[in-house]
mmCIF file of C-alpha atoms in Angstrom:
data_model
loop_
_atom_site.group_PDB
_atom_site.id
_atom_site.type_symbol
_atom_site.label_atom_id
_atom_site.label_comp_id
_atom_site.label_asym_id
_atom_site.label_seq_id
_atom_site.Cartn_x
_atom_site.Cartn_y
_atom_site.Cartn_z
ATOM 1 C CA MET A 21 0.000 0.000 0.000
ATOM 2 C CA ARG A 22 1.275 3.459 -0.948
ATOM 3 C CA VAL A 23 0.227 6.600 0.888
ATOM 4 C CA VAL A 24 0.839 10.257 0.017
ATOM 5 C CA LEU A 25 0.458 12.995 2.618
ATOM 6 C CA LEU A 26 -1.024 15.711 0.405
ATOM 7 C CA GLY A 27 -1.520 18.167 3.280
ATOM 8 C CA THR A 28 -0.622 18.023 6.972
ATOM 9 C CA ALA A 29 -1.875 21.274 8.547
ATOM 10 C CA ALA A 30 -5.019 22.000 10.521
ATOM 11 C CA SER A 31 -7.797 24.384 9.509
ATOM 12 C CA GLY A 32 -6.629 27.165 7.198
ATOM 13 C CA GLY A 33 -3.264 25.592 6.413
ATOM 14 C CA PHE A 34 0.111 26.903 7.533
ATOM 15 C CA PRO A 35 0.778 29.772 7.567
ATOM 16 C CA ARG A 36 -2.799 30.887 8.081
ATOM 17 C CA TRP A 37 -3.664 33.866 5.932
ATOM 18 C CA ASN A 38 -4.811 36.019 8.884
ATOM 19 C CA CYS A 39 -2.242 35.012 11.500
ATOM 20 C CA ALA A 40 0.988 36.837 12.341
ATOM 21 C CA CYS A 41 2.238 34.527 15.080
ATOM 22 C CA VAL A 42 5.936 33.711 15.254
ATOM 23 C CA ARG A 43 5.549 30.408 13.420
ATOM 24 C CA CYS A 44 3.287 31.745 10.654
ATOM 25 C CA ASP A 45 5.692 34.649 10.035
ATOM 26 C CA ALA A 46 8.591 32.195 9.925
ATOM 27 C CA ALA A 47 6.754 30.150 7.303
ATOM 28 C CA ARG A 48 6.147 33.270 5.197
ATOM 29 C CA ASP A 49 9.866 34.051 5.408
ATOM 30 C CA GLY A 50 10.725 30.519 4.273
ATOM 31 C CA LYS A 51 12.237 29.557 7.615
ATOM 32 C CA LEU A 52 9.604 26.858 8.245
ATOM 33 C CA PRO A 53 7.937 24.704 5.573
ATOM 34 C CA ALA A 54 4.441 25.752 4.563
ATOM 35 C CA ARG A 55 1.705 23.130 4.812
ATOM 36 C CA GLY A 56 -1.718 22.720 3.227
ATOM 37 C CA PRO A 57 -4.885 21.571 4.996
ATOM 38 C CA GLU A 58 -4.944 17.908 5.985
ATOM 39 C CA CYS A 59 -5.531 15.511 3.126
ATOM 40 C CA ALA A 60 -3.986 12.199 2.063
ATOM 41 C CA ALA A 61 -4.323 9.555 -0.644
ATOM 42 C CA GLY A 62 -3.852 5.796 -0.607
ATOM 43 C CA THR A 63 -3.550 3.081 -3.217
ATOM 44 C CA SER A 64 -2.686 -0.482 -3.984
ATOM 45 C CA ARG A 65 -3.561 0.207 -7.639
ATOM 46 C CA ASP A 66 -6.229 2.919 -7.940
ATOM 47 C CA TRP A 67 -5.937 6.066 -5.814
ATOM 48 C CA TRP A 68 -8.478 7.100 -3.185
ATOM 49 C CA LEU A 69 -8.417 10.485 -1.485
ATOM 50 C CA LEU A 70 -8.709 10.648 2.282
ATOM 51 C CA ASN A 71 -10.613 13.947 2.609
ATOM 52 C CA ALA A 72 -10.729 16.724 -0.001
ATOM 53 C CA SER A 73 -9.099 19.925 1.203
ATOM 54 C CA PRO A 74 -9.687 23.399 -0.276
ATOM 55 C CA ASP A 75 -6.121 23.144 -1.674
ATOM 56 C CA ILE A 76 -6.769 19.832 -3.431
ATOM 57 C CA ARG A 77 -5.890 21.135 -6.923
ATOM 58 C CA ALA A 78 -2.444 22.310 -5.810
ATOM 59 C CA GLN A 79 -1.951 19.187 -3.702
ATOM 60 C CA LEU A 80 -2.735 16.852 -6.604
ATOM 61 C CA THR A 81 -0.561 18.918 -8.935
ATOM 62 C CA ALA A 82 2.348 18.467 -6.520
ATOM 63 C CA ALA A 83 1.904 14.657 -6.452
ATOM 64 C CA PRO A 84 3.006 13.128 -9.798
ATOM 65 C CA ALA A 85 1.611 9.712 -8.856
ATOM 66 C CA LEU A 86 -1.896 11.198 -8.975
ATOM 67 C CA TRP A 87 -1.531 13.082 -12.278
ATOM 68 C CA PRO A 88 -4.145 12.257 -14.940
ATOM 69 C CA GLY A 89 -3.389 10.344 -18.091
ATOM 70 C CA PRO A 90 -4.658 11.230 -21.596
ATOM 71 C CA ARG A 91 -8.137 9.825 -20.956
ATOM 72 C CA HIS A 92 -8.509 9.281 -17.230
ATOM 73 C CA THR A 93 -7.525 10.231 -13.719
ATOM 74 C CA PRO A 94 -6.134 7.620 -11.313
ATOM 75 C CA VAL A 95 -8.345 9.060 -8.552
ATOM 76 C CA ARG A 96 -11.420 6.898 -8.083
ATOM 77 C CA GLY A 97 -13.088 8.640 -5.157
ATOM 78 C CA VAL A 98 -12.946 10.129 -1.679
ATOM 79 C CA LEU A 99 -13.292 8.895 1.895
ATOM 80 C CA LEU A 100 -14.453 11.700 4.192
ATOM 81 C CA THR A 101 -13.618 11.601 7.892
ATOM 82 C CA ASP A 102 -16.040 14.427 8.770
ATOM 83 C CA ALA A 103 -17.955 17.396 7.339
ATOM 84 C CA GLU A 104 -15.555 20.184 8.332
ATOM 85 C CA PRO A 105 -14.995 22.709 5.490
ATOM 86 C CA ASP A 106 -11.268 21.958 5.311
ATOM 87 C CA HIS A 107 -12.095 18.320 4.603
ATOM 88 C CA VAL A 108 -14.971 18.738 2.135
ATOM 89 C CA ALA A 109 -14.464 22.039 0.278
ATOM 90 C CA GLY A 110 -12.189 20.357 -2.248
ATOM 91 C CA LEU A 111 -15.098 18.276 -3.529
ATOM 92 C CA ALA A 112 -16.100 21.319 -5.598
ATOM 93 C CA VAL A 113 -12.691 21.284 -7.296
ATOM 94 C CA LEU A 114 -13.238 17.638 -8.321
ATOM 95 C CA ARG A 115 -16.659 18.352 -9.829
ATOM 96 C CA ASP A 116 -15.695 17.710 -13.477
ATOM 97 C CA ALA A 117 -14.702 14.088 -12.848
ATOM 98 C CA ALA A 118 -17.557 11.693 -13.580
ATOM 99 C CA ARG A 119 -18.250 8.533 -11.603
ATOM 100 C CA LEU A 120 -16.236 9.457 -8.535
ATOM 101 C CA LYS A 121 -17.433 7.589 -5.469
ATOM 102 C CA THR A 122 -17.530 9.367 -2.136
ATOM 103 C CA TYR A 123 -17.914 7.588 1.205
ATOM 104 C CA ALA A 124 -19.042 9.353 4.379
ATOM 105 C CA ALA A 125 -21.085 8.721 7.522
ATOM 106 C CA PRO A 126 -24.845 9.380 7.266
ATOM 107 C CA PRO A 127 -24.861 12.740 9.111
ATOM 108 C CA VAL A 128 -22.015 13.971 6.906
ATOM 109 C CA LEU A 129 -23.891 12.939 3.761
ATOM 110 C CA ALA A 130 -26.976 14.742 5.073
ATOM 111 C CA ALA A 131 -24.997 17.912 5.873
ATOM 112 C CA LEU A 132 -23.663 17.908 2.303
ATOM 113 C CA ALA A 133 -27.062 17.383 0.659
ATOM 114 C CA THR A 134 -27.136 20.752 -1.109
ATOM 115 C CA ALA A 135 -23.522 20.501 -2.205
ATOM 116 C CA ARG A 136 -24.087 16.954 -3.435
ATOM 117 C CA ALA A 137 -27.006 18.052 -5.594
ATOM 118 C CA GLY A 138 -24.874 20.777 -7.148
ATOM 119 C CA LEU A 139 -21.958 18.445 -7.806
ATOM 120 C CA ASP A 140 -24.211 15.850 -9.420
ATOM 121 C CA ARG A 141 -25.335 18.463 -11.947
ATOM 122 C CA HIS A 142 -21.735 18.756 -13.163
ATOM 123 C CA ALA A 143 -21.049 15.028 -13.362
ATOM 124 C CA PRO A 144 -22.829 12.027 -11.836
ATOM 125 C CA TRP A 145 -21.163 10.808 -8.644
ATOM 126 C CA GLU A 146 -21.935 7.911 -6.354
ATOM 127 C CA TRP A 147 -22.440 8.706 -2.662
ATOM 128 C CA ALA A 148 -22.125 5.832 -0.190
ATOM 129 C CA ASP A 149 -22.545 5.230 3.531
ATOM 130 C CA SER A 150 -19.066 4.592 4.957
ATOM 131 C CA LEU A 151 -20.554 2.947 8.051
ATOM 132 C CA THR A 152 -22.143 0.103 6.118
ATOM 133 C CA GLU A 153 -21.956 -3.086 8.160
ATOM 134 C CA GLY A 154 -18.968 -5.233 7.316
ATOM 135 C CA GLY A 155 -17.076 -2.449 5.567
ATOM 136 C CA PHE A 156 -16.518 -2.123 1.837
ATOM 137 C CA VAL A 157 -13.974 -2.924 -0.866
ATOM 138 C CA LEU A 158 -12.452 -0.170 -2.976
ATOM 139 C CA ALA A 159 -11.436 -0.572 -6.606
ATOM 140 C CA GLY A 160 -7.790 -1.556 -6.561
ATOM 141 C CA GLY A 161 -8.020 -4.037 -3.703
ATOM 142 C CA LEU A 162 -8.344 -2.023 -0.504
ATOM 143 C CA VAL A 163 -10.740 -3.209 2.206
ATOM 144 C CA VAL A 164 -12.078 -0.437 4.418
ATOM 145 C CA THR A 165 -13.966 -0.370 7.685
ATOM 146 C CA ALA A 166 -15.146 2.946 9.109
ATOM 147 C CA HIS A 167 -15.438 3.533 12.836
ATOM 148 C CA PRO A 168 -17.302 6.503 14.364
ATOM 149 C CA VAL A 169 -15.525 8.275 17.218
ATOM 150 C CA PRO A 170 -16.737 11.126 19.463
ATOM 151 C CA GLY A 171 -16.951 14.452 17.676
ATOM 152 C CA LYS A 172 -19.148 17.482 17.091
ATOM 153 C CA PRO A 173 -20.848 18.635 13.887
ATOM 154 C CA PRO A 174 -19.293 21.568 12.029
ATOM 155 C CA ALA A 175 -20.431 25.074 12.917
ATOM 156 C CA TYR A 176 -22.418 25.510 9.689
ATOM 157 C CA VAL A 177 -24.845 22.720 10.618
ATOM 158 C CA PRO A 178 -27.908 24.430 12.154
ATOM 159 C CA GLY A 179 -29.418 23.386 15.475
ATOM 160 C CA ARG A 180 -28.283 20.621 17.776
ATOM 161 C CA SER A 181 -27.600 17.185 16.395
ATOM 162 C CA SER A 182 -28.414 14.051 18.375
ATOM 163 C CA ASP A 183 -26.323 11.996 15.947
ATOM 164 C CA ARG A 184 -22.918 11.101 17.367
ATOM 165 C CA ARG A 185 -21.374 9.830 14.115
ATOM 166 C CA TRP A 186 -19.848 13.066 12.875
ATOM 167 C CA VAL A 187 -16.223 11.898 12.945
ATOM 168 C CA THR A 188 -14.843 8.713 11.432
ATOM 169 C CA VAL A 189 -11.599 6.756 11.716
ATOM 170 C CA TYR A 190 -10.761 4.495 8.763
ATOM 171 C CA ARG A 191 -9.016 1.141 8.838
ATOM 172 C CA ILE A 192 -7.651 0.416 5.354
ATOM 173 C CA GLU A 193 -6.228 -3.009 4.495
ATOM 174 C CA ASP A 194 -4.383 -3.972 1.323
ATOM 175 C CA LEU A 195 -5.812 -7.317 0.222
ATOM 176 C CA ALA A 196 -2.638 -8.271 -1.624
ATOM 177 C CA THR A 197 -0.247 -7.777 1.283
ATOM 178 C CA GLY A 198 -2.432 -7.731 4.389
ATOM 179 C CA ARG A 199 -0.856 -4.434 5.467
ATOM 180 C CA VAL A 200 -3.126 -2.064 7.390
ATOM 181 C CA LEU A 201 -3.254 1.732 7.681
ATOM 182 C CA VAL A 202 -5.348 3.587 10.274
ATOM 183 C CA HIS A 203 -6.287 7.107 9.162
ATOM 184 C CA ALA A 204 -7.373 9.170 12.170
ATOM 185 C CA PRO A 205 -6.715 12.874 11.534
ATOM 186 C CA ARG A 206 -9.397 14.058 13.931
ATOM 187 C CA VAL A 207 -9.870 12.364 17.302
ATOM 188 C CA SER A 208 -10.766 13.885 20.667
ATOM 189 C CA SER A 209 -9.601 11.056 22.927
ATOM 190 C CA TRP A 210 -7.628 7.819 22.954
ATOM 191 C CA SER A 211 -10.391 5.250 23.244
ATOM 192 C CA ALA A 212 -10.373 1.473 23.561
ATOM 193 C CA LEU A 213 -11.547 1.367 19.949
ATOM 194 C CA LEU A 214 -8.587 3.422 18.754
ATOM 195 C CA GLU A 215 -6.210 1.330 20.848
ATOM 196 C CA ASP A 216 -7.476 -1.854 19.193
ATOM 197 C CA LEU A 217 -7.321 -0.369 15.683
ATOM 198 C CA VAL A 218 -3.764 0.892 16.114
ATOM 199 C CA ALA A 219 -2.603 -2.350 17.753
ATOM 200 C CA ASP A 220 -3.795 -4.284 14.682
ATOM 201 C CA SER A 221 -2.187 -1.947 12.133
ATOM 202 C CA ASP A 222 1.134 -1.438 10.388
ATOM 203 C CA GLY A 223 0.864 2.339 10.441
ATOM 204 C CA VAL A 224 -1.288 5.185 11.735
ATOM 205 C CA VAL A 225 -1.744 8.762 10.508
ATOM 206 C CA LEU A 226 -2.980 10.495 13.632
ATOM 207 C CA ASP A 227 -4.393 13.821 14.809
ATOM 208 C CA GLY A 228 -1.525 16.046 15.953
ATOM 209 C CA THR A 229 -3.450 19.321 16.090
ATOM 210 C CA HIS A 230 -2.184 20.454 19.502
ATOM 211 C CA PHE A 231 0.980 19.495 21.334
ATOM 212 C CA THR A 232 -0.465 20.368 24.763
ATOM 213 C CA ALA A 233 -4.038 20.188 26.023
ATOM 214 C CA ASP A 234 -4.190 23.903 26.892
ATOM 215 C CA GLU A 235 -2.390 25.180 23.800
ATOM 216 C CA THR A 236 -5.218 27.392 22.541
ATOM 217 C CA GLY A 237 -7.935 27.078 25.175
ATOM 218 C CA ASP A 238 -10.007 25.027 22.723
ATOM 219 C CA THR A 239 -9.923 21.918 24.874
ATOM 220 C CA GLY A 240 -11.701 18.650 24.219
ATOM 221 C CA ARG A 241 -11.954 18.783 20.419
ATOM 222 C CA HIS A 242 -8.551 17.254 19.677
ATOM 223 C CA LEU A 243 -6.444 14.708 21.531
ATOM 224 C CA PRO A 244 -3.180 16.436 22.535
ATOM 225 C CA VAL A 245 0.157 14.894 21.636
ATOM 226 C CA SER A 246 1.892 15.344 25.009
ATOM 227 C CA GLY A 247 0.872 14.679 28.592
ATOM 228 C CA ARG A 248 -0.012 11.607 30.603
ATOM 229 C CA THR A 249 -3.168 10.981 28.582
ATOM 230 C CA GLY A 250 -1.779 12.316 25.297
ATOM 231 C CA SER A 251 -1.372 10.317 22.116
ATOM 232 C CA LEU A 252 2.430 10.091 22.365
ATOM 233 C CA THR A 253 2.118 8.050 25.554
ATOM 234 C CA ALA A 254 -0.454 5.789 23.908
ATOM 235 C CA LEU A 255 1.637 5.353 20.753
ATOM 236 C CA ALA A 256 4.625 4.288 22.862
ATOM 237 C CA ARG A 257 2.750 1.023 23.433
ATOM 238 C CA HIS A 258 3.058 0.302 19.688
ATOM 239 C CA PRO A 259 6.721 0.784 18.782
ATOM 240 C CA GLY A 260 6.580 -1.700 15.913
ATOM 241 C CA ILE A 261 4.282 0.355 13.685
ATOM 242 C CA ARG A 262 4.795 3.542 11.704
ATOM 243 C CA ARG A 263 3.373 6.525 13.632
ATOM 244 C CA ILE A 264 2.823 9.812 11.783
ATOM 245 C CA TYR A 265 1.257 13.027 13.048
ATOM 246 C CA THR A 266 -0.897 15.215 10.802
ATOM 247 C CA HIS A 267 -3.425 18.105 11.068
ATOM 248 C CA LEU A 268 -0.935 20.389 12.849
ATOM 249 C CA ALA A 269 -2.296 23.737 14.086
ATOM 250 C CA ASP A 270 -0.219 26.901 13.732
ATOM 251 C CA SER A 271 0.039 26.997 17.537
ATOM 252 C CA ASN A 272 1.814 23.623 17.584
ATOM 253 C CA PRO A 273 5.606 23.702 18.223
ATOM 254 C CA LEU A 274 5.927 20.464 16.219
ATOM 255 C CA LEU A 275 5.876 22.662 13.116
ATOM 256 C CA ASP A 276 9.436 23.712 13.990
ATOM 257 C CA PRO A 277 11.997 20.929 13.327
ATOM 258 C CA ALA A 278 14.360 22.579 15.850
ATOM 259 C CA SER A 279 11.841 22.612 18.716
ATOM 260 C CA THR A 280 12.140 20.534 21.871
ATOM 261 C CA ALA A 281 8.645 19.222 21.117
ATOM 262 C CA ARG A 282 9.823 17.802 17.792
ATOM 263 C CA ALA A 283 12.835 16.233 19.494
ATOM 264 C CA GLN A 284 10.561 14.641 22.100
ATOM 265 C CA VAL A 285 8.362 13.111 19.400
ATOM 266 C CA SER A 286 11.309 11.942 17.307
ATOM 267 C CA GLU A 287 12.900 10.214 20.296
ATOM 268 C CA THR A 288 9.884 7.908 20.503
ATOM 269 C CA GLY A 289 10.086 7.003 16.810
ATOM 270 C CA ALA A 290 6.953 8.949 15.847
ATOM 271 C CA GLU A 291 7.197 11.246 12.828
ATOM 272 C CA VAL A 292 6.174 14.697 11.611
ATOM 273 C CA LEU A 293 6.555 14.654 7.827
ATOM 274 C CA PRO A 294 6.288 17.433 5.211
ATOM 275 C CA ASP A 295 3.511 17.767 2.652
ATOM 276 C CA GLY A 296 4.078 15.585 -0.378
ATOM 277 C CA THR A 297 5.749 12.735 1.521
ATOM 278 C CA GLU A 298 5.000 9.323 0.016
ATOM 279 C CA PHE A 299 5.559 6.131 1.991
ATOM 280 C CA ALA A 300 4.712 2.457 1.666
ATOM 281 C CA LEU A 301 3.379 -0.057 4.171
#
């Protein structure tokens, strides 16, 4: 299985257009690498996008493996982890491709109803429930199971939602090799479910939004990297797998390769990789 990290930043990318913090200014000056909003792609033959960021055109252009041929594109569809704008806005960029298949949880599909109708007028797409019992098989030989984890609906969804399936973690297995990737760019806690998924995998791409729990005051929405209950402690129980952080907020010191936070993560064997990195499991 091949995976490309198309984007590795949190909402708005890095640097954020309206932020003049030390790290964002350093990125503008070329002292830190810029990053696009979180998005990835995986394949064993055909390519499937994991989320569709607003920067998807530039991200695909920067990834030669996903370039179109004379009569087709290798991209077959999209797996959405949630309905946040930075994970779904790129669907509009893909609108001219016919027969793309997009998987998402039922509340996400419902939240995108108007957008789906508009996209279908450009080219017919297939929209599928990612939480279908038993999982599903993607063209190219990838077997996927989707697992809902605690999370809130995006701010644009009106009213209060009683549905708790707004955020999804994907387990993706290559039928040919048996290798397994867990894609979890947005998680609020390290649950027994996540522990089991990671323990049974060969690699995990995990939410690294905040390094500390009190980094921005926006507590509870993202599992912090550090601390007794942080993800780094949990990942230490799985030293045999590849562990990669993504969805990094501009407040996160992991963005700086020279930071003590980056050194702490690297010492455990976990990784913070630049946009465009391709790896194999």
